[in-house]
Coordinates of C-alpha atoms in Angstrom, one line a residue:
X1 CA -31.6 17.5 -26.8
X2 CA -28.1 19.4 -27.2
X3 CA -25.7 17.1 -29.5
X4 CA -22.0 17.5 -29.4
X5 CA -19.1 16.1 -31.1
X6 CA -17.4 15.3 -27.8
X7 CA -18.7 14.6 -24.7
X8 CA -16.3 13.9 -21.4
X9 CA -17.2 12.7 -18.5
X10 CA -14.8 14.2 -15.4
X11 CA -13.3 17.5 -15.7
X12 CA -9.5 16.3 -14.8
X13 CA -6.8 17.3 -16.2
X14 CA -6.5 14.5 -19.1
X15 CA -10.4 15.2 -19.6
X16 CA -9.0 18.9 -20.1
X17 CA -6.1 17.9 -22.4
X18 CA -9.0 16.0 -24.6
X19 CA -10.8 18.5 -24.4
X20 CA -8.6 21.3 -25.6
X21 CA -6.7 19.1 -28.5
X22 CA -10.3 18.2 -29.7
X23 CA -12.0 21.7 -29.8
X24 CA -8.8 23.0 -31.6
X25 CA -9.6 20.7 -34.2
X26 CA -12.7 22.0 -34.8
X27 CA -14.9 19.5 -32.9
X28 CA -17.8 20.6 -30.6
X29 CA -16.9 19.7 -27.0
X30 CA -18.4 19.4 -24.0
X31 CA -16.6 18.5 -20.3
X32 CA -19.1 17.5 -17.1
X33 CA -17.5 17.5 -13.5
X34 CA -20.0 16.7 -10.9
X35 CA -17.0 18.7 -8.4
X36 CA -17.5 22.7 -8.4
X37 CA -14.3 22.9 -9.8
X38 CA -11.8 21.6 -12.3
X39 CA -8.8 19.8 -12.1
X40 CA -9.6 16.3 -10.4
X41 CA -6.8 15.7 -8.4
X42 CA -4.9 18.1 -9.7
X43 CA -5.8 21.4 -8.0
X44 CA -4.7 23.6 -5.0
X45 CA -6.3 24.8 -2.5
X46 CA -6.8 26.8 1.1
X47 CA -6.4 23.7 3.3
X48 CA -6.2 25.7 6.7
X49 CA -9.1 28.2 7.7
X50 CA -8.0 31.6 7.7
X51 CA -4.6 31.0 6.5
X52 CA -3.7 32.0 2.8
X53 CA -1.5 28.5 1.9
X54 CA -2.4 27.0 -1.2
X55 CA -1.3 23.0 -1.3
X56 CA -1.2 21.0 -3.7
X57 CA -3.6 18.6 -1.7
X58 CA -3.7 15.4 -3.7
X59 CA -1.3 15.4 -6.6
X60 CA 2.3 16.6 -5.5
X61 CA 4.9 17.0 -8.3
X62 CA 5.0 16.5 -12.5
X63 CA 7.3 14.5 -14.5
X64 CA 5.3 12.5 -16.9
X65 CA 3.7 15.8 -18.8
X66 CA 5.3 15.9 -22.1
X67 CA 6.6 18.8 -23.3
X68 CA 5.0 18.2 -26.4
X69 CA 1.7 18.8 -24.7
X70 CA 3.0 21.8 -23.1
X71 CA 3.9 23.3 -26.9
X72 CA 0.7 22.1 -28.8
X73 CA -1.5 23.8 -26.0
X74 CA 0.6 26.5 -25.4
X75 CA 0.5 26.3 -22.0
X76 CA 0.9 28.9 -19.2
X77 CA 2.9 26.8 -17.0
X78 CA 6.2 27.1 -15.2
X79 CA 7.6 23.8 -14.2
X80 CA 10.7 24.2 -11.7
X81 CA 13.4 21.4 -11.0
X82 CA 14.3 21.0 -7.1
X83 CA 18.0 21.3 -6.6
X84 CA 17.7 18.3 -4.6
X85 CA 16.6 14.8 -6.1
X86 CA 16.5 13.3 -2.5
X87 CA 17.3 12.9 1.4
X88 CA 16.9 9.8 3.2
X89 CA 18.0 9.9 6.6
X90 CA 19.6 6.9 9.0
X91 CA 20.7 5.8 12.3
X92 CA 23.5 3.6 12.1
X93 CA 25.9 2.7 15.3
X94 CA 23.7 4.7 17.2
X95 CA 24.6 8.0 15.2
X96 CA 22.3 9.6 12.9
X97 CA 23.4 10.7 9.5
X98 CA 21.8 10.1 6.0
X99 CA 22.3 9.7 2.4
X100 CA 21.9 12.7 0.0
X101 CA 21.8 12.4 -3.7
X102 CA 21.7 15.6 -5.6
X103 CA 19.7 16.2 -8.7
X104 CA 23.0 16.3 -11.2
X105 CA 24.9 14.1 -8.6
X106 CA 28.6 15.3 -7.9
X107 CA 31.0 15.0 -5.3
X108 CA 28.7 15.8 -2.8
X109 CA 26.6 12.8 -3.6
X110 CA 29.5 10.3 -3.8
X111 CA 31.1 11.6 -0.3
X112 CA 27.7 10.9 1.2
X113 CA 27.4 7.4 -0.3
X114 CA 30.8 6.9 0.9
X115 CA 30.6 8.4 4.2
X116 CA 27.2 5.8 4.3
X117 CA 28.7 2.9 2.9
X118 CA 32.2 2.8 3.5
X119 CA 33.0 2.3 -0.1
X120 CA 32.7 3.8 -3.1
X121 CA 31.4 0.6 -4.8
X122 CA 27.9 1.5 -4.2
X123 CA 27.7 4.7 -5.6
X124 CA 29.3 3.3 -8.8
X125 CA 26.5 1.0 -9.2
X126 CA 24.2 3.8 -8.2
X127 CA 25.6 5.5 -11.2
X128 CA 25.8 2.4 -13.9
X129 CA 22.3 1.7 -13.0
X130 CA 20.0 5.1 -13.4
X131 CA 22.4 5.4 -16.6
X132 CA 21.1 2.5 -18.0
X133 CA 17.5 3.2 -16.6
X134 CA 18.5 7.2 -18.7
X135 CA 19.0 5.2 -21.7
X136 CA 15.8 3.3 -21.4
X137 CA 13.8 6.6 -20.6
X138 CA 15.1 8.1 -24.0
X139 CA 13.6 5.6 -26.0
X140 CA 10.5 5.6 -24.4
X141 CA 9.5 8.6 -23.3
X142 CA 8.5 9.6 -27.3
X143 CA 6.7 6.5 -27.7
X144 CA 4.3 7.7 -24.9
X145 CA 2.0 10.1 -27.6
X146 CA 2.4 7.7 -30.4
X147 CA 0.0 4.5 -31.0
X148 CA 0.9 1.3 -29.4
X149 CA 4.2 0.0 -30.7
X150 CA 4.1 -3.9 -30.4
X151 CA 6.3 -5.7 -27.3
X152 CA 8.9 -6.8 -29.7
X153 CA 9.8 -3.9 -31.3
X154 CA 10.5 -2.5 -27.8
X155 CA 12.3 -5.0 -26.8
X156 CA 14.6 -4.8 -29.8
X157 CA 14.7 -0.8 -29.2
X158 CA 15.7 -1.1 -25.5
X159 CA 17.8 -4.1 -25.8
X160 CA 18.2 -7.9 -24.3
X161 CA 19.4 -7.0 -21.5
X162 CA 17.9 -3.9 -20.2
X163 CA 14.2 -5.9 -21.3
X164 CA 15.2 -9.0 -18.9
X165 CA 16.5 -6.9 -16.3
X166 CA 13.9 -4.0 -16.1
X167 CA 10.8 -6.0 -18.0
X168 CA 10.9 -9.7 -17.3
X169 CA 12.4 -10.2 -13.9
X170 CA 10.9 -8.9 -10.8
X171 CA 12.3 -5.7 -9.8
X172 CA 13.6 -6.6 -6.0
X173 CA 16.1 -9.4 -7.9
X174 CA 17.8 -6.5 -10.0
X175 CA 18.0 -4.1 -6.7
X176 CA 19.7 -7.5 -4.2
X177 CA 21.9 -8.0 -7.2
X178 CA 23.1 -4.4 -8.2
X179 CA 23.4 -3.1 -4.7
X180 CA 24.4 -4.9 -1.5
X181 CA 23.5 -1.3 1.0
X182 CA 19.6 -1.7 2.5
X183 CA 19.0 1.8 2.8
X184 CA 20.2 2.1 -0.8
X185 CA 18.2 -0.8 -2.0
X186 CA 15.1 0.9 -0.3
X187 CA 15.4 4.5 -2.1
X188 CA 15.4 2.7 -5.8
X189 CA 12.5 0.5 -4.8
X190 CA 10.6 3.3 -3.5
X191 CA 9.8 4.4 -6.9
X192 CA 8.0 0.7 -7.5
X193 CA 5.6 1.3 -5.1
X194 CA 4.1 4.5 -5.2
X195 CA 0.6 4.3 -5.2
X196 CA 0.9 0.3 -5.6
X197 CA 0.4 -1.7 -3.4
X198 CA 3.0 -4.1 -4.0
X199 CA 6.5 -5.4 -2.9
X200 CA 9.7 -6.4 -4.6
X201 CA 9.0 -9.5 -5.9
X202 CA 5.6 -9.9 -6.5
X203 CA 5.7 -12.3 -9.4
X204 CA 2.3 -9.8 -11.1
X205 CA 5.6 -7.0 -11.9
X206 CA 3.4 -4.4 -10.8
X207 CA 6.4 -3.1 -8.9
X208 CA 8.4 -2.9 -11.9
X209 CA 5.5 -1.5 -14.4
X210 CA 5.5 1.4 -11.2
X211 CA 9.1 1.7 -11.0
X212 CA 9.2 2.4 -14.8
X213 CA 6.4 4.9 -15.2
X214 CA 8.3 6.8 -12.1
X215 CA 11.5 6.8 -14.5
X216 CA 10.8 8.0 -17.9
X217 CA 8.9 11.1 -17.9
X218 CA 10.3 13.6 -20.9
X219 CA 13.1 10.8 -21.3
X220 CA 14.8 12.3 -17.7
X221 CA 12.6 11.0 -15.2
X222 CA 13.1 14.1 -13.2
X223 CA 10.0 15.0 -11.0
X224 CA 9.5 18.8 -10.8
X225 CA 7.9 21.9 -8.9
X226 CA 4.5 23.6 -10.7
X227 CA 5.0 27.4 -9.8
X228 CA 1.9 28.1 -8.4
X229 CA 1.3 24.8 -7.2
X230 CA -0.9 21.5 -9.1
X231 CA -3.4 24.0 -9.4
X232 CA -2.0 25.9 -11.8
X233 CA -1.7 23.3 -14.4
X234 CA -4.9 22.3 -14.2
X235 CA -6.0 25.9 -14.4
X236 CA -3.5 26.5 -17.5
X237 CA -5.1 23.3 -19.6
X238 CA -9.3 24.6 -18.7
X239 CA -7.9 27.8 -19.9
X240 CA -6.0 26.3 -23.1
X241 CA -9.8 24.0 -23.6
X242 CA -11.3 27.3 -23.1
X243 CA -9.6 29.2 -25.8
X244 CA -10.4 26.0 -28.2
X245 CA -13.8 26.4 -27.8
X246 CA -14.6 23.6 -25.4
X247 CA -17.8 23.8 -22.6
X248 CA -16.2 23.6 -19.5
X249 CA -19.5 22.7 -16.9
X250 CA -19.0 22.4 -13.2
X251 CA -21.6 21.0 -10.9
X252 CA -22.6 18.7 -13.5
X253 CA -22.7 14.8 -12.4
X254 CA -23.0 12.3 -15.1
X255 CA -25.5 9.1 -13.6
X256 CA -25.8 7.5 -16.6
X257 CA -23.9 6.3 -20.2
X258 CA -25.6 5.4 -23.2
X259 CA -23.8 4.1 -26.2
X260 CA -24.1 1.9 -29.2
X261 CA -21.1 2.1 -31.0
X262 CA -22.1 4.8 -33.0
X263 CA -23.9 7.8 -31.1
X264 CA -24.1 8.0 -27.6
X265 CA -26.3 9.8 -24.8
X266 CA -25.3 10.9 -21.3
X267 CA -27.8 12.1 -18.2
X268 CA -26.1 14.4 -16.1
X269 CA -27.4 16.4 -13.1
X270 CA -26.7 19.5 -12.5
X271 CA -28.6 21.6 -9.4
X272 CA -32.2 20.2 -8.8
X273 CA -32.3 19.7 -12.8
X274 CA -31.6 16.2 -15.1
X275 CA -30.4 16.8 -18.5
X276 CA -29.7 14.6 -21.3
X277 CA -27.1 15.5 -24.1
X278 CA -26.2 13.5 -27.6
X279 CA -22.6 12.7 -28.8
X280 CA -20.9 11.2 -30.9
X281 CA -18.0 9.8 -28.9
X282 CA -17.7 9.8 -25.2
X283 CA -14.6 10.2 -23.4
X284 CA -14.6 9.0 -19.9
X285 CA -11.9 11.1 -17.8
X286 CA -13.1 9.0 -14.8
X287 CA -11.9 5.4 -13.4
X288 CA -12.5 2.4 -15.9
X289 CA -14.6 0.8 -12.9
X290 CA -16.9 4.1 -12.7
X291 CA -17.8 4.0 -16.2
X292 CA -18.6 0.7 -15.9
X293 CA -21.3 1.7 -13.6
X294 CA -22.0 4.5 -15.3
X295 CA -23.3 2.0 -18.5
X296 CA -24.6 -0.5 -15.9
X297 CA -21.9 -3.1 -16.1
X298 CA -20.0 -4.6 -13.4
X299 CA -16.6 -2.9 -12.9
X300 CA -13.9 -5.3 -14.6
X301 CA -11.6 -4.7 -11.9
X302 CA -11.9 -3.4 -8.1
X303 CA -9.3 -0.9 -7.6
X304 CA -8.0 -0.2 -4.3
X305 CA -5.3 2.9 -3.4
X306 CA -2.9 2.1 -0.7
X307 CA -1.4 5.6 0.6
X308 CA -1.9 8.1 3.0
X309 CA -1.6 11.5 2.5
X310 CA -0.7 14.3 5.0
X311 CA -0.7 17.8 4.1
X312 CA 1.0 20.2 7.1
X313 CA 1.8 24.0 7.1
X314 CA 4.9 25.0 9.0
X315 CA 6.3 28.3 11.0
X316 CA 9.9 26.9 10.5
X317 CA 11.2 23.6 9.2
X318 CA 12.2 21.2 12.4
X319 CA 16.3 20.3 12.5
X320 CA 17.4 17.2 12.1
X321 CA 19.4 15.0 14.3
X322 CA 22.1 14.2 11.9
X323 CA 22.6 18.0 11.7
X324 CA 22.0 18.0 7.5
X325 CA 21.0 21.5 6.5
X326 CA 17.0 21.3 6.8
X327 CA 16.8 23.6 3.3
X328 CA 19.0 21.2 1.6
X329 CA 17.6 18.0 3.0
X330 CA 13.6 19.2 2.8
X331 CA 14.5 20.2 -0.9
X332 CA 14.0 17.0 -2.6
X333 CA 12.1 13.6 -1.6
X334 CA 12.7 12.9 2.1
X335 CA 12.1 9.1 2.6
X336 CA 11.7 7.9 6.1
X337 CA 11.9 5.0 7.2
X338 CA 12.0 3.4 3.6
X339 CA 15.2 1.0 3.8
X340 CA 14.9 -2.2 2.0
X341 CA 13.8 -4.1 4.9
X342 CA 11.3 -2.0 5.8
X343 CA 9.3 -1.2 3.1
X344 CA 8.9 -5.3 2.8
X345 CA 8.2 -5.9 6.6
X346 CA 5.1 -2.6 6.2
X347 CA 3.6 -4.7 3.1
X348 CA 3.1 -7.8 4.7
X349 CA 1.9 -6.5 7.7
X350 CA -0.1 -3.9 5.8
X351 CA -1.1 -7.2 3.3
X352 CA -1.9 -9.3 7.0
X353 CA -4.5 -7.0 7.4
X354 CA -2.9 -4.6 9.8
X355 CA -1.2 -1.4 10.0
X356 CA 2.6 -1.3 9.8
X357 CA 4.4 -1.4 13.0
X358 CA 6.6 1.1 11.1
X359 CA 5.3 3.5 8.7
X360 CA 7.2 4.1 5.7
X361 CA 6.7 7.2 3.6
X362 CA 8.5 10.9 1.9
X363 CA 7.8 13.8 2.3
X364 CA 8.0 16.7 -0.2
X365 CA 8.5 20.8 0.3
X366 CA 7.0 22.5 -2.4
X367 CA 7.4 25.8 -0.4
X368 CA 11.7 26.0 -1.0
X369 CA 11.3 25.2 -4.8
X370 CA 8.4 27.8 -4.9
X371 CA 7.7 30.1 -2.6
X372 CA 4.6 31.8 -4.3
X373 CA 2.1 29.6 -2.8
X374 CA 2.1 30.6 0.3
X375 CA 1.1 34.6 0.9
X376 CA 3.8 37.0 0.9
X377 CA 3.8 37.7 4.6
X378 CA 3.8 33.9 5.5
X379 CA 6.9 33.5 2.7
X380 CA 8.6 36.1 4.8
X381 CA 8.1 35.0 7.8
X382 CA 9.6 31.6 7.0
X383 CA 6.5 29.4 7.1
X384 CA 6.5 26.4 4.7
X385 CA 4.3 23.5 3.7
X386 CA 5.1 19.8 4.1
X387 CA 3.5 17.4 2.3
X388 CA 4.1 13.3 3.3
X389 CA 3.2 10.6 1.3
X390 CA 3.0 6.7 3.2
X391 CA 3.3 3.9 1.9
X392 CA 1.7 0.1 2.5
X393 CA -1.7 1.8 3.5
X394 CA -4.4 0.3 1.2
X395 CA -7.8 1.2 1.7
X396 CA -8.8 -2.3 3.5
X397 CA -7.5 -0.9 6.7
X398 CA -9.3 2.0 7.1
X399 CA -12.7 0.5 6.1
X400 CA -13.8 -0.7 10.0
X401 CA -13.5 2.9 11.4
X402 CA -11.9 5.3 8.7
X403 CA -11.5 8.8 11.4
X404 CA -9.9 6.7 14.1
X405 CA -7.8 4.7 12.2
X406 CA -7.2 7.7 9.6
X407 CA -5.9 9.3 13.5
X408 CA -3.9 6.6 14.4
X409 CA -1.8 6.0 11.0
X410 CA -1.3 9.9 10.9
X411 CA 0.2 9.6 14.1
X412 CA 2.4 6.8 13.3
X413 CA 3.5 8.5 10.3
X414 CA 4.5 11.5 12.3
X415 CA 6.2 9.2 15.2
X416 CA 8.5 8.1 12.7
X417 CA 9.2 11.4 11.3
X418 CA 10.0 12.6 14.7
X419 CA 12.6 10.2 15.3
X420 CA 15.2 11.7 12.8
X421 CA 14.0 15.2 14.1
X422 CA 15.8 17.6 16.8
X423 CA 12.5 18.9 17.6
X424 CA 9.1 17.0 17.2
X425 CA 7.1 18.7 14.2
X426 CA 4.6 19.5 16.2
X427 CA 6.5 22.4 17.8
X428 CA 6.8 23.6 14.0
X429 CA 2.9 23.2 13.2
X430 CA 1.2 26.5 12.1
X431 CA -2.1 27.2 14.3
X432 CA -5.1 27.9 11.7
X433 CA -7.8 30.2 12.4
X434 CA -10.1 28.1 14.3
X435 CA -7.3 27.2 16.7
X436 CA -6.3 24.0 15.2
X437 CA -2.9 22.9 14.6
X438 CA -2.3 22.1 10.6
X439 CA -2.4 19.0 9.7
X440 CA -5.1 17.6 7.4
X441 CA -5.0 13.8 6.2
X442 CA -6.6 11.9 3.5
X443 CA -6.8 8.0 3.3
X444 CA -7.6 6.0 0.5
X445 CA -11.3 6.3 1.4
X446 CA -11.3 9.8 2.1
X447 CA -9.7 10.1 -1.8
X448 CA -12.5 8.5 -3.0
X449 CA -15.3 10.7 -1.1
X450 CA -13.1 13.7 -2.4
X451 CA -12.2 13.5 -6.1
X452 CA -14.4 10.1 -6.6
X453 CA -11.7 7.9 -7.6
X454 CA -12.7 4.0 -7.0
X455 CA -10.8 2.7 -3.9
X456 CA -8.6 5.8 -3.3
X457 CA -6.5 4.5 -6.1
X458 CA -4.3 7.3 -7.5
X459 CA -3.8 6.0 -11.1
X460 CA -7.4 4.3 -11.2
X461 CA -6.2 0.7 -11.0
X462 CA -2.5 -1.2 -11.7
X463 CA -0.5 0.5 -14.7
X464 CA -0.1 -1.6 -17.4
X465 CA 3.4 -1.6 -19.9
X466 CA 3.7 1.1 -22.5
X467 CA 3.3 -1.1 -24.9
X468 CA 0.9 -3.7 -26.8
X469 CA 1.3 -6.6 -24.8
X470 CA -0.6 -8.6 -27.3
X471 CA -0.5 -8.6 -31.1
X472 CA -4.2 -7.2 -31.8
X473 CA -3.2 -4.1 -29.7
X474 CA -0.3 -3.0 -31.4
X475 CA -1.3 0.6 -33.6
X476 CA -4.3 1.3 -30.8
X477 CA -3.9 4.4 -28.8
X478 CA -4.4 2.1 -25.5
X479 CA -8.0 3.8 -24.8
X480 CA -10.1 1.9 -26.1
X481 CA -12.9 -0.3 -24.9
X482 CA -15.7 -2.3 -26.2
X483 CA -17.3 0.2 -28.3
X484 CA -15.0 2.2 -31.2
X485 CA -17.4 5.4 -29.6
X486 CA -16.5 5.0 -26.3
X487 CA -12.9 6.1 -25.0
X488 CA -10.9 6.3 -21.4
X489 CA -9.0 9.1 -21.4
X490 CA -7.7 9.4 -18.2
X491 CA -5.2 7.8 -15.8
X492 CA -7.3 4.3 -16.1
X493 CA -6.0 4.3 -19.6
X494 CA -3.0 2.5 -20.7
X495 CA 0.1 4.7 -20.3
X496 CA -2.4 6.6 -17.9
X497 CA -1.4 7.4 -14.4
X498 CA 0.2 10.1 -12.4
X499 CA -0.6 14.2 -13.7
X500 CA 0.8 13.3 -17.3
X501 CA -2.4 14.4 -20.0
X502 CA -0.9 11.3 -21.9
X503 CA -4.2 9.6 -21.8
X504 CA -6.4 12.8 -22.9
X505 CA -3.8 13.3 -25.5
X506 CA -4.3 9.9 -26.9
X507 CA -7.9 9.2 -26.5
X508 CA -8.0 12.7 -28.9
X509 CA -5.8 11.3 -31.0
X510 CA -8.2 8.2 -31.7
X511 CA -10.7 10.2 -32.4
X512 CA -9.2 12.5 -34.6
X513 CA -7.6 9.2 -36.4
X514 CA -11.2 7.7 -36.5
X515 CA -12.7 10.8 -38.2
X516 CA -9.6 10.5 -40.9

């Protein structure tokens, strides 16, 4: 039997961070995916036959990847800010128009709050708001690598004020009471439930604990373009692992866990042959609930995702109706049909049990940020990939008759696109090679069956606060579970979620603390 230092379970890109941070040290390391590739969720691929467009099919965008990370691996990576933070666009009246906010918001922005609102009050909150939300980033964002720092001391860091407003109170009370505009109030609370299944004033706060998370990457927040698509930074941290020393092995499915607290075993299959390999600590890269049943213990929660996820490849981008440049309003997040209202009516329909009357999602267009995934003659020719993300779809829907319902949301989703378009996006649709038009779409079941995460969910079950919530936590790297061998390191773990490496980073950090 082989013995390593290390041994991960899940080749994702926090089991890669691990990975690569614990090999430079010195440590043997050894990373099992039971996929044929690396990268989890973060990868790119040729989503239409014949057609040489690599998307970013699961994971989107970055903005919770330290740069620290980046500098200690010495990372290959390009990360590219959109010149547009987002487009949301409205009928009001009976005319269609929308509201544009730019990355650096300037005079453009505050006309089109004006022209929207009919006041500049608004915008002025807008502004008093995401400073304050800035301010709060900045003294978070480093705390992120560090060990748990107790609830207190955050608190005291942050401030009174900002703790109640952002921390203790649910988040839709702070949107009603800052902004009085429901398309306004719907673009803010988008960013509490992405990937939560949630609403405004669920008394839980998992809104807000979302709505944070979306907010403090790098202390900016800002949510940026990898050049090359997700798949490059996956491919930059298994070649960073690589040059540590690490053994990267794909095709290799871990069916079983084996610890004590002080060595550990795994079984892993890999082609028609079992293996068994020694360790001194196990990392597990996977969901909290699959290396539960991986040690033959029931899963301590049942996570469920709740999104949809359409990927489409375009000859042309469609126009709009409110005639808004398509390369300026494509070049950030497009929400549709995310107003306040909305987004609550889609959750309790979605929570009732069915799907919502009116979808809400965004869209994204890596393509005018970075051209280079799509092949040169396609990039000439003007084509462009669209990605959507909708909201209020939890898994629970799709479980009587996942391909015809998977049918029916997609087509709702696009419905409601359409109706801000000049031109339905059909008529844009690129034709793959089999004949087909390009649209591929992945509920939270077919997420599951894909990259194996429990219930679709995209951050492996509810994010927790970035910090210790109770005293005995405070100086623990958040990774930690019943056994001082045994480790999370990836998005299950606290201050895990979204393509960040934060948990890799930290469950090597424990390790490297616990050897001294």
């Amino acid at each position: 039997m082989k013995r390593y230092d290390v041994a991960i379970v899940g080749g994702g890109h926090n089991a890669l961070v691990a990975a690569a941070y614990l090999a430079g040290a010195g440590m043997s390391v050894l990373v099992l995916e039971r996929l044929d590739h690396l990268g989890g969720a973060a990868v790119s691929e040729l989503a239409f036959p014949g057609l040489d467009a690599r998307l970013s099919r699961y994971s989107y965008l970055v903005s919770l990847l330290p740069d620290q990370i980046v500098t200690d691996l010495g990372l290959r990576l390009e990360l590219r800010s959109r010149s547009v933070a987002s487009y949301t666009p409205v009928v009001r009246d009976g005319r269609h128009s929308g509201l544009l906010v730019e990355r650096e918001p300037g005079p453009a922005t505050a006309d089109s709050f004006r022209a929207l609102t009919g006041s500049d009050r608004e915008y002025a909150a807008w502004q008093a708001f995401y400073g304050e939300l800035t301010q709060v980033a900045r003294i978070l964002a480093p705390t992120m690598l560090e060990p748990l720092r107790p609830a207190s001391e955050i608190r005291g860091s942050i401030g009174g004020p900002s703790w109640e407003r952002f921390v203790e109170r649910p988040l839709g009370e702070v949107v009603e009471a800052t902004f009085a505009d429901d398309l306004v109030r719907g673009v803010v609370l988008t960013d509490g439930v992405i990937g939560t299944f949630t609403s405004a004033h669920d008394p839980s706060l998992r809104q807000n604990r979302c709505f944070l998370y979306h907010l403090i990457g790098n202390g900016t927040g800002e949510w940026r373009v990898p050049v090359g698509g997700m798949g490059a930074v996956s491919g930059a941290l298994a070649d960073a692992a690589r040059r540590a020393g690490a053994e990267l092995r794909t095709g290799a499915e871990v069916t079983r866990v084996d610890a004590d607290g002080h060595e550990a075993e795994l079984t892993y299959v890999q082609g028609e042959a079992e293996h068994t390999v020694s360790a001194s600590y196990v990392l597990a890269g996977v969901a909290p609930a699959t290396l539960d049943r991986l040690r033959d213990h029931s899963p301590a929660q049942a996570p469920e995702g709740a999104q949809l996820k359409i990927n489409l490849l375009l000859t042309r981008l469609p126009r709009l109706r409110s005639g808004a440049d398509p390369r300026l309003a494509y070049a950030g997040t497009f929400h549709v049909d995310e107003g306040y209202a909305d987004l609550q009516k889609a959750y309790d329909e979605a929570a009732a049990g069915r799907l919502p009357s009116r979808l809400p999602g965004e869209l994204y267009c890596h393509t005018l940020t970075d051209p280079s995934i799509l092949a040169p003659d396609l990039a000439a020719q003007g084509w462009h990939t669209l990605t959507l993300f909708g909201l209020h779809a939890p898994a629970r829907l799709f479980e009587a008759d996942n391909a015809h319902l998977r049918e029916v949301a997609t087509r709702g989703y696009l419905d409601a696109l359409n109706a801000y378009l000049e031109e339905p996006i059909e008529h844009c649709l690129a034709v793959d090679g089999d004949g087909r038009p390009c649209v591929e779409a992945k509920t939270p079941i077919d997420v599951e069956a894909s990259v194996g995460m429990p219930g679709g969910h995209i951050f492996h079950g509810d994010l927790a606060w970035p910090w210790a919530e109770a005293p005995e936590e405070a100086g623990t790297w958040g990774v930690e579970t019943d056994l001082p061998n045994v480790l999370i390191c990836g998005s299950g773990a606290r201050r895990g979620g979204a393509v960040s490496g934060i948990g890799g980073h930290n469950a090597a950090q424990a390790v490297l603390q616990r050897r001294g």
